[in-house]
Coordinates of C-alpha atoms in Angstrom, one line a residue:
Chain A
M288 CA 73.1 5.0 41.2
T289 CA 70.1 4.2 39.1
S290 CA 66.5 3.0 39.8
H291 CA 66.3 0.9 36.7
S292 CA 68.1 -2.3 35.5
D293 CA 70.2 -2.8 32.4
R294 CA 66.9 -3.9 30.7
G295 CA 64.9 -0.8 31.7
S296 CA 62.8 -2.3 34.5
F297 CA 62.2 0.1 37.4
F298 CA 62.9 -0.8 41.0
R299 CA 61.9 1.2 44.0
S300 CA 62.4 0.5 47.7
A301 CA 59.8 1.2 50.4
K302 CA 61.1 1.7 53.9
F303 CA 59.0 0.4 56.8
T304 CA 59.5 0.7 60.5
D305 CA 57.7 -2.5 61.7
W306 CA 57.1 -6.0 60.4
P307 CA 53.3 -6.2 60.6
T308 CA 53.0 -3.2 58.2
V309 CA 55.3 -5.0 55.7
K310 CA 53.1 -8.1 56.0
E311 CA 50.0 -6.0 55.2
A312 CA 51.6 -4.3 52.3
L313 CA 52.6 -7.7 50.8
I314 CA 49.1 -9.1 51.2
A315 CA 47.6 -6.0 49.6
R316 CA 50.2 -6.1 46.9
E317 CA 51.2 -2.5 47.5
I318 CA 54.7 -4.0 47.3
G319 CA 55.7 -7.0 45.1
A320 CA 58.7 -8.1 47.2
A321 CA 60.1 -7.5 50.6
F322 CA 63.0 -8.4 52.8
I323 CA 61.5 -10.1 55.9
L324 CA 62.6 -12.3 58.7
A325 CA 63.0 -16.0 57.6
P326 CA 60.7 -17.6 60.2
M327 CA 58.2 -14.8 59.6
A328 CA 58.1 -15.8 55.9
M329 CA 57.4 -19.4 56.9
Q330 CA 54.6 -18.3 59.2
L331 CA 53.1 -16.0 56.5
K332 CA 53.1 -19.0 54.1
A333 CA 51.5 -21.2 56.8
D334 CA 48.8 -18.5 57.2
G335 CA 48.0 -18.7 53.5
V336 CA 49.8 -15.6 52.3
P337 CA 50.9 -16.3 48.7
I338 CA 54.6 -15.6 48.9
K339 CA 57.8 -17.4 48.1
I340 CA 61.3 -17.0 49.4
V341 CA 63.5 -16.5 46.3
Y342 CA 66.8 -15.3 47.7
L343 CA 68.6 -14.2 50.9
G344 CA 69.4 -10.6 51.8
H345 CA 72.7 -11.4 53.3
R346 CA 74.4 -13.9 55.7
D347 CA 75.5 -13.2 59.3
G348 CA 75.3 -9.5 60.3
T349 CA 73.8 -10.2 63.7
A350 CA 75.4 -10.0 67.2
I351 CA 74.6 -10.5 70.8
V352 CA 75.5 -7.3 72.6
V353 CA 75.9 -6.6 76.3
G354 CA 76.9 -3.6 78.3
S355 CA 80.5 -2.6 77.9
D356 CA 81.0 -2.6 81.6
S357 CA 78.9 -5.7 82.4
H358 CA 80.4 -8.8 83.9
I359 CA 78.9 -11.0 81.2
R360 CA 81.7 -13.0 79.5
D361 CA 80.0 -16.0 78.0
F362 CA 76.5 -17.3 77.2
A363 CA 76.1 -19.0 80.6
D364 CA 76.4 -15.5 82.2
L365 CA 73.1 -14.5 80.5
R366 CA 71.2 -16.9 82.8
G367 CA 68.5 -14.8 84.6
K368 CA 69.2 -11.8 82.4
T369 CA 66.8 -9.9 80.1
I370 CA 67.7 -10.0 76.4
A371 CA 65.9 -8.1 73.7
I372 CA 65.0 -9.9 70.5
P373 CA 63.6 -8.2 67.3
S374 CA 60.5 -10.4 67.1
R375 CA 59.4 -13.9 68.2
Y376 CA 59.4 -14.6 64.4
A377 CA 63.1 -13.6 64.1
N378 CA 65.9 -16.1 63.5
Q379 CA 67.6 -14.3 66.4
N380 CA 64.9 -15.7 68.7
L381 CA 65.7 -19.2 67.4
L382 CA 69.4 -18.7 67.9
M383 CA 68.9 -17.8 71.5
H384 CA 66.9 -21.0 72.0
K385 CA 69.5 -23.0 70.1
M386 CA 72.3 -21.6 72.3
M387 CA 70.4 -22.3 75.5
R388 CA 70.2 -25.9 74.5
Q389 CA 73.9 -26.0 73.6
W390 CA 74.7 -24.6 77.1
N391 CA 72.2 -27.0 78.8
M392 CA 70.0 -24.1 80.0
P393 CA 66.2 -24.4 80.3
A394 CA 64.2 -22.4 77.8
D395 CA 63.1 -20.0 80.5
S396 CA 66.5 -19.3 81.9
I397 CA 66.8 -16.1 79.9
E398 CA 63.9 -13.6 79.6
L399 CA 63.6 -12.8 75.9
R400 CA 61.8 -9.5 75.3
E401 CA 60.4 -8.4 71.9
V402 CA 61.7 -4.9 71.2
P403 CA 61.7 -3.1 67.8
P404 CA 65.3 -3.2 66.4
P405 CA 66.0 0.6 66.4
E406 CA 65.2 0.7 70.2
H407 CA 67.7 -2.0 71.2
P408 CA 70.7 0.3 71.7
S409 CA 68.7 2.8 73.8
A410 CA 67.1 0.1 75.9
L411 CA 70.6 -1.2 76.7
R412 CA 71.8 2.2 77.5
S413 CA 68.9 2.9 79.9
G414 CA 69.5 -0.4 81.7
S415 CA 66.0 -1.8 80.9
I416 CA 67.6 -4.8 79.3
D417 CA 70.9 -6.6 80.0
G418 CA 71.7 -7.2 76.4
Y419 CA 70.2 -7.7 72.9
I420 CA 70.5 -9.7 69.8
V421 CA 69.7 -7.9 66.6
G422 CA 70.8 -7.3 63.0
E423 CA 73.2 -4.6 62.0
P424 CA 73.7 -1.7 62.2
F425 CA 71.9 -1.7 65.6
A426 CA 74.4 -4.2 67.1
A427 CA 77.3 -1.9 66.1
Q428 CA 75.6 1.3 67.3
S429 CA 76.1 0.7 71.0
E430 CA 79.7 -0.5 70.3
V431 CA 80.5 2.6 68.3
D432 CA 78.9 4.9 71.0
G433 CA 80.9 3.2 73.7
Y434 CA 78.3 1.6 75.9
G435 CA 78.0 -1.8 74.3
R436 CA 80.3 -4.8 73.7
V437 CA 79.7 -7.7 71.3
L438 CA 79.5 -11.0 73.2
Y439 CA 79.2 -13.1 70.1
H440 CA 79.0 -12.4 66.4
T441 CA 76.7 -14.9 64.7
K442 CA 79.5 -15.9 62.3
D443 CA 81.2 -17.4 65.4
I444 CA 78.2 -19.3 66.8
W445 CA 75.9 -20.0 63.8
P446 CA 78.1 -19.6 60.7
D447 CA 76.3 -18.3 57.6
F448 CA 73.4 -17.2 59.8
I449 CA 70.3 -16.2 57.9
S450 CA 68.3 -13.2 59.1
C451 CA 66.3 -11.6 56.3
V452 CA 65.1 -13.3 53.2
L453 CA 63.7 -11.9 49.9
V454 CA 60.1 -12.9 49.5
V455 CA 58.0 -12.2 46.4
H456 CA 54.3 -12.3 45.9
E457 CA 53.3 -15.5 44.0
G458 CA 51.1 -13.4 41.8
L459 CA 54.1 -11.4 40.6
I460 CA 56.0 -14.7 39.9
A461 CA 53.1 -15.9 37.8
E462 CA 52.7 -12.6 35.9
D463 CA 56.3 -11.4 35.4
R464 CA 59.0 -13.9 36.2
E465 CA 61.4 -11.8 34.2
I466 CA 61.3 -8.8 36.6
V467 CA 61.8 -11.2 39.6
Q468 CA 64.8 -12.7 37.9
E469 CA 66.2 -9.2 37.3
L470 CA 65.8 -8.4 41.0
V471 CA 67.5 -11.6 42.1
D472 CA 70.3 -11.1 39.6
G473 CA 70.7 -7.5 40.7
I474 CA 71.0 -8.6 44.4
A475 CA 73.5 -11.3 43.5
K476 CA 75.7 -9.1 41.4
S477 CA 75.6 -6.3 44.0
G478 CA 76.6 -8.8 46.7
K479 CA 79.5 -10.0 44.6
W480 CA 80.6 -6.4 44.0
L481 CA 80.3 -5.6 47.8
D482 CA 82.4 -8.6 48.8
A483 CA 85.0 -8.1 46.1
D484 CA 86.7 -5.0 47.5
M485 CA 86.6 -3.0 50.8
A486 CA 86.5 0.2 48.8
H487 CA 83.2 -1.0 47.3
R488 CA 81.8 -1.5 50.8
M489 CA 82.8 2.0 51.8
D490 CA 81.0 3.4 48.7
A491 CA 77.9 1.3 49.5
A492 CA 77.9 2.6 53.1
E493 CA 77.8 6.2 51.8
I494 CA 75.0 5.4 49.3
A495 CA 72.9 3.4 51.7
A496 CA 73.2 6.0 54.5
E497 CA 72.2 8.9 52.2
H498 CA 69.4 7.2 50.1
F499 CA 68.0 4.3 52.1
Y500 CA 68.9 3.9 55.7
F501 CA 69.2 7.6 56.6
Q502 CA 71.8 6.7 59.2
D503 CA 75.4 7.9 60.0
P504 CA 77.6 6.6 57.1
E505 CA 80.4 6.1 59.6
L506 CA 78.3 3.6 61.4
L507 CA 77.6 1.6 58.2
K508 CA 81.3 1.8 57.3
F509 CA 82.0 0.3 60.7
V510 CA 79.5 -2.5 60.2
L511 CA 80.9 -3.3 56.8
S512 CA 84.5 -3.5 57.9
K513 CA 84.9 -4.3 61.6
P514 CA 85.5 -7.1 61.0
V515 CA 85.2 -7.5 57.3
D516 CA 83.2 -10.8 57.6
R517 CA 80.7 -9.3 60.1
V518 CA 78.1 -9.4 57.3
K519 CA 78.4 -11.2 54.0
Y520 CA 76.7 -10.7 50.7
T521 CA 77.6 -13.8 48.8
H522 CA 76.2 -17.4 48.9
L523 CA 72.7 -16.1 49.0
A524 CA 70.9 -19.0 47.5
P525 CA 68.2 -20.4 49.8
L526 CA 69.5 -23.9 50.7
K527 CA 67.2 -26.6 52.0
A528 CA 69.5 -27.7 54.7
D529 CA 69.6 -24.2 56.2
F530 CA 65.9 -23.8 56.1
D531 CA 65.2 -27.3 57.5
E532 CA 67.2 -26.3 60.6
I533 CA 65.3 -23.1 61.0
M534 CA 62.0 -24.9 60.4
E535 CA 62.8 -27.6 63.0
L536 CA 63.8 -25.0 65.6
A537 CA 60.7 -22.9 64.9
V538 CA 58.4 -25.9 65.3
D539 CA 60.2 -27.0 68.4
I540 CA 59.8 -23.8 70.3
G541 CA 56.2 -23.3 69.1
I542 CA 56.7 -20.4 66.6
L543 CA 55.2 -22.6 63.9
D544 CA 52.3 -25.0 64.4
G545 CA 53.9 -27.6 62.1
P546 CA 56.4 -28.2 59.4
I547 CA 55.9 -26.9 55.9
A548 CA 57.6 -28.5 52.9
F549 CA 60.6 -26.6 51.6
E550 CA 59.0 -26.4 48.1
E551 CA 55.9 -24.8 49.6
Y552 CA 57.7 -21.6 50.7
V553 CA 60.8 -21.5 48.6
D554 CA 61.2 -21.0 44.9
D555 CA 64.9 -21.3 44.1
S556 CA 64.5 -21.3 40.4
F557 CA 65.7 -17.8 40.2
V558 CA 69.2 -18.6 41.5
R559 CA 71.8 -18.5 38.8
P560 CA 75.6 -19.0 39.1
L561 CA 77.3 -15.6 39.3
E562 CA 79.7 -16.5 36.6
S563 CA 76.8 -16.9 34.1
M564 CA 75.7 -13.3 34.6
D565 CA 76.6 -10.7 32.1
W566 CA 77.6 -7.6 34.2
N567 CA 80.6 -5.4 34.1
M568 CA 81.5 -4.9 37.8
D569 CA 84.1 -2.3 37.0
R570 CA 81.9 0.2 35.3
L571 CA 80.4 1.5 38.5
P572 CA 81.6 5.0 39.4
R573 CA 83.8 5.5 42.4
G574 CA 83.6 8.4 44.7
G575 CA 83.5 11.7 42.8
E576 CA 83.6 10.2 39.4
G577 CA 79.9 10.8 38.8
P578 CA 77.3 8.5 37.3
Chain B
M140 CA 22.2 26.1 31.2
K141 CA 22.7 22.4 30.7
S142 CA 25.9 22.8 28.8
K143 CA 27.3 25.1 31.6
I144 CA 26.6 22.5 34.2
L145 CA 28.3 19.8 32.1
T146 CA 31.3 22.1 31.4
G147 CA 31.6 23.0 35.1
A148 CA 31.4 19.3 36.1
L149 CA 34.0 18.3 33.5
A150 CA 36.3 21.2 34.7
W151 CA 35.9 20.1 38.3
L152 CA 36.6 16.5 37.4
L153 CA 39.7 17.4 35.5
A154 CA 40.9 19.7 38.3
I155 CA 40.3 17.2 41.1
S156 CA 41.9 14.4 39.0
G157 CA 44.9 16.6 38.2
L158 CA 45.3 17.5 41.9
H159 CA 45.1 13.8 42.9
V160 CA 47.8 12.8 40.4
T161 CA 50.0 15.7 41.5
L162 CA 49.6 15.1 45.2
N163 CA 49.2 11.3 45.5
V164 CA 50.4 9.6 42.3
G165 CA 53.0 11.7 40.4
W166 CA 52.8 12.5 36.7
G167 CA 55.9 10.4 36.0
E168 CA 54.4 7.4 37.8
L169 CA 51.2 7.8 35.9
W170 CA 52.9 8.1 32.5
H171 CA 55.0 5.0 33.4
D172 CA 51.8 3.1 34.3
V173 CA 50.2 4.1 31.0
Q174 CA 53.3 2.8 29.1
V175 CA 53.2 -0.4 31.1
M176 CA 49.5 -0.9 30.1
L177 CA 50.3 -0.1 26.5
G178 CA 53.2 -2.6 26.6
S179 CA 55.8 -0.1 25.8
A180 CA 57.5 -0.1 29.2
R181 CA 58.2 -2.6 32.0
R182 CA 56.5 -2.4 35.3
T183 CA 58.0 -1.0 38.5
L184 CA 58.8 -3.5 41.2
V185 CA 58.6 -2.0 44.8
A186 CA 60.6 -3.9 47.4
G187 CA 59.9 -3.3 51.1
F188 CA 62.5 -3.3 53.8
L189 CA 63.3 -2.3 57.3
P190 CA 66.6 -0.5 57.9
V191 CA 68.2 -3.5 59.6
T192 CA 70.2 -6.4 58.2

């Protein structure tokens, strides 16, 4: 693992525990880029924060989880229940509203409660909520620990679901397009490597658990393999059709005051076909081979 | 007397600056920033994230 690109640019990650602090760090330019919730990125742009979505972090990787011994078998059974969401600006919130419409349920038929993602599993375990919808690995955590059951994976109810997007400060785009391009290329190539081989995913789980997430590697291995398409790391270009749907839902349920033009908050000029990138996927070391 | 005060102030300034770099910045980071300013190195990009997909 290195902290620099092939061209010598240095990249560092900064771990946050809540979304408002990420927002402040972006505004203050303490960080040049961040992975944030898609509707939140739209809202920040609407608020005048100079950022652009340049790429996606992943696709899918979210689930609706209920208690393992609960009688909830389908979405209609959630009527009258309390379900935790990560934030009102999360696409998970939009998905719950989209599902309520599909099942002809009024918008207030499920109580949606904002709970920080790491607290979702413990809230379910304590019985203070009936279920939750959140990104991995917190969906899998209660499943692995035996008290949660996945009701739906997003891949089955909103295929190619978008949760987190990569946003970059417009100042950085103006000053140093090259480093943004390197970051986007790096994510694209890492995603291709991850989706190419299950062994790569297992290696990535070890690395992420030790150096970034500080979570049990077995939990991350579960997330990346049970099932294998639980979360995907390819097809990460920000597409207008996807974002139009998110925008329409967000405006409809009052998360956004009004629509914003796609070009206002997305800069897809950094997206390049993977085939055009010069990168030897096989040179990465495998377990025990050393750097 | 005047030179002693100046020397003392300079020593204090160097000591407090050195302590600040050691505790808050890091000598490696500082050296990298100097190289970026001189155009001999590329900048560091910091990306924020929450440990959730």
